[in-house]
Every structure is written in C-alpha cells, then in structure tokens.
PDB file of C-alpha atoms in Angstrom:
ATOM      1  CA  MET A  93      -0.237   0.085   0.101  1.00  0.00           C
ATOM      2  CA  ASN A  94       1.278   3.600  -0.744  1.00  0.00           C
ATOM      3  CA  SER A  95       2.235   5.177   2.538  1.00  0.00           C
ATOM      4  CA  ARG A  96       1.610   9.023   0.886  1.00  0.00           C
ATOM      5  CA  GLY A  97      -1.898   8.536   0.291  1.00  0.00           C
ATOM      6  CA  PRO A  98      -3.346   8.763  -3.488  1.00  0.00           C
ATOM      7  CA  LEU A  99      -3.432  13.060  -3.106  1.00  0.00           C
ATOM      8  CA  TYR A 100       0.466  12.827  -2.996  1.00  0.00           C
ATOM      9  CA  ALA A 101       1.014  10.584  -6.206  1.00  0.00           C
ATOM     10  CA  ALA A 102      -2.003  12.500  -8.189  1.00  0.00           C
ATOM     11  CA  ASN A 103      -0.074  15.801  -7.172  1.00  0.00           C
ATOM     12  CA  LYS A 104       3.362  14.113  -8.327  1.00  0.00           C
ATOM     13  CA  THR A 105       2.095  13.001 -11.278  1.00  0.00           C
ATOM     14  CA  TYR A 106       0.473  17.027 -12.010  1.00  0.00           C
ATOM     15  CA  TRP A 107       4.069  18.246 -11.472  1.00  0.00           C
ATOM     16  CA  MET A 108       6.155  16.088 -12.851  1.00  0.00           C
ATOM     17  CA  VAL A 109       4.099  16.501 -16.407  1.00  0.00           C
ATOM     18  CA  LYS A 110       3.800  20.472 -16.038  1.00  0.00           C
ATOM     19  CA  SER A 111       7.124  19.983 -15.737  1.00  0.00           C
ATOM     20  CA  VAL A 112       7.434  18.521 -18.759  1.00  0.00           C
ATOM     21  CA  GLU A 113       5.441  20.933 -20.557  1.00  0.00           C
ATOM     22  CA  HIS A 114       7.550  23.628 -19.342  1.00  0.00           C
ATOM     23  CA  GLN A 115      10.661  21.873 -21.062  1.00  0.00           C
ATOM     24  CA  LEU A 116       9.145  21.228 -24.209  1.00  0.00           C
ATOM     25  CA  GLU A 117       7.359  25.430 -23.911  1.00  0.00           C
ATOM     26  CA  GLN A 118      11.669  26.411 -23.351  1.00  0.00           C
ATOM     27  CA  ALA A 119      12.154  24.445 -26.165  1.00  0.00           C
ATOM     28  CA  GLY A 120       9.599  26.140 -28.292  1.00  0.00           C
ATOM     29  CA  VAL A 121       6.795  23.543 -29.275  1.00  0.00           C
ATOM     30  CA  LYS A 122       4.170  24.486 -28.879  1.00  0.00           C
ATOM     31  CA  ARG A 123       1.962  21.540 -29.577  1.00  0.00           C
ATOM     32  CA  GLY A 124       2.544  18.260 -27.883  1.00  0.00           C
ATOM     33  CA  VAL A 125       1.118  15.506 -26.029  1.00  0.00           C
ATOM     34  CA  VAL A 126       1.896  14.360 -22.961  1.00  0.00           C
ATOM     35  CA  LEU A 127       1.040  10.114 -23.030  1.00  0.00           C
ATOM     36  CA  ILE A 128       0.920   8.797 -19.109  1.00  0.00           C
ATOM     37  CA  ALA A 129       0.780   5.189 -19.525  1.00  0.00           C
ATOM     38  CA  LEU A 130       0.873   3.292 -16.785  1.00  0.00           C
ATOM     39  CA  ASP A 131       2.132  -0.330 -16.569  1.00  0.00           C
ATOM     40  CA  GLY A 132       1.448  -3.355 -16.736  1.00  0.00           C
ATOM     41  CA  GLU A 133       2.227  -4.265 -13.347  1.00  0.00           C
ATOM     42  CA  ASN A 134      -1.049  -3.406 -12.327  1.00  0.00           C
ATOM     43  CA  SER A 135       0.656  -0.282 -10.145  1.00  0.00           C
ATOM     44  CA  LEU A 136      -2.946   1.062  -8.673  1.00  0.00           C
ATOM     45  CA  GLN A 137      -3.404  -2.131  -6.921  1.00  0.00           C
ATOM     46  CA  TYR A 138      -1.473  -0.119  -3.898  1.00  0.00           C
ATOM     47  CA  PHE A 139      -4.105   2.262  -2.824  1.00  0.00           C
ATOM     48  CA  LYS A 140      -6.553   0.133  -0.761  1.00  0.00           C
ATOM     49  CA  ASP A 141      -9.050   1.709  -3.838  1.00  0.00           C
ATOM     50  CA  GLY A 142      -7.302   0.744  -5.724  1.00  0.00           C
ATOM     51  CA  GLY A 143      -7.107   3.672  -7.537  1.00  0.00           C
ATOM     52  CA  VAL A 144     -10.479   5.446  -7.889  1.00  0.00           C
ATOM     53  CA  GLN A 145      -9.086   8.395  -5.477  1.00  0.00           C
ATOM     54  CA  TYR A 146      -5.525   8.939  -7.165  1.00  0.00           C
ATOM     55  CA  LEU A 147      -7.398   8.973 -11.134  1.00  0.00           C
ATOM     56  CA  THR A 148      -9.883  11.275  -9.687  1.00  0.00           C
ATOM     57  CA  TYR A 149      -7.820  13.882  -8.336  1.00  0.00           C
ATOM     58  CA  LEU A 150      -4.856  13.395 -10.850  1.00  0.00           C
ATOM     59  CA  TYR A 151      -7.661  14.056 -13.907  1.00  0.00           C
ATOM     60  CA  GLY A 152      -9.412  16.807 -11.696  1.00  0.00           C
ATOM     61  CA  SER A 153      -6.105  18.220 -11.373  1.00  0.00           C
TER      62      SER A 153
END
C-alpha cells in the first residue's frame, strides 16, 4: 500500500507533467501531447481503493 496516499501521488504526477510542459515550451514546442502510460504491473493495486481516488484527483487537476 502507498503510505503517502493518492493525493500525494496525483500531485506528484501532475507536477511531473507540468515540468515536461515547461521543458517543451522552453524548447519552442508550441503544441504537443504528454502521454501518461501506467505500467502493466497493476500499479494502482497499492492504493486501498484500487486507484480510484488517485485517478479522480489527477483528472480533476
């Protein structure tokens, strides 16, 4: 189980994506797509609700 919780994990993911966005802007990229690919090892199983809160927080950001 993830001891820091789904809000922490979603916030960390959000800021990682924002960092990529910033790097692309600095490189002069005007449009792009950031793909978030969850691995096939069921990483969301470590949250007590199977990742529902994590995904809710992440997509609500």
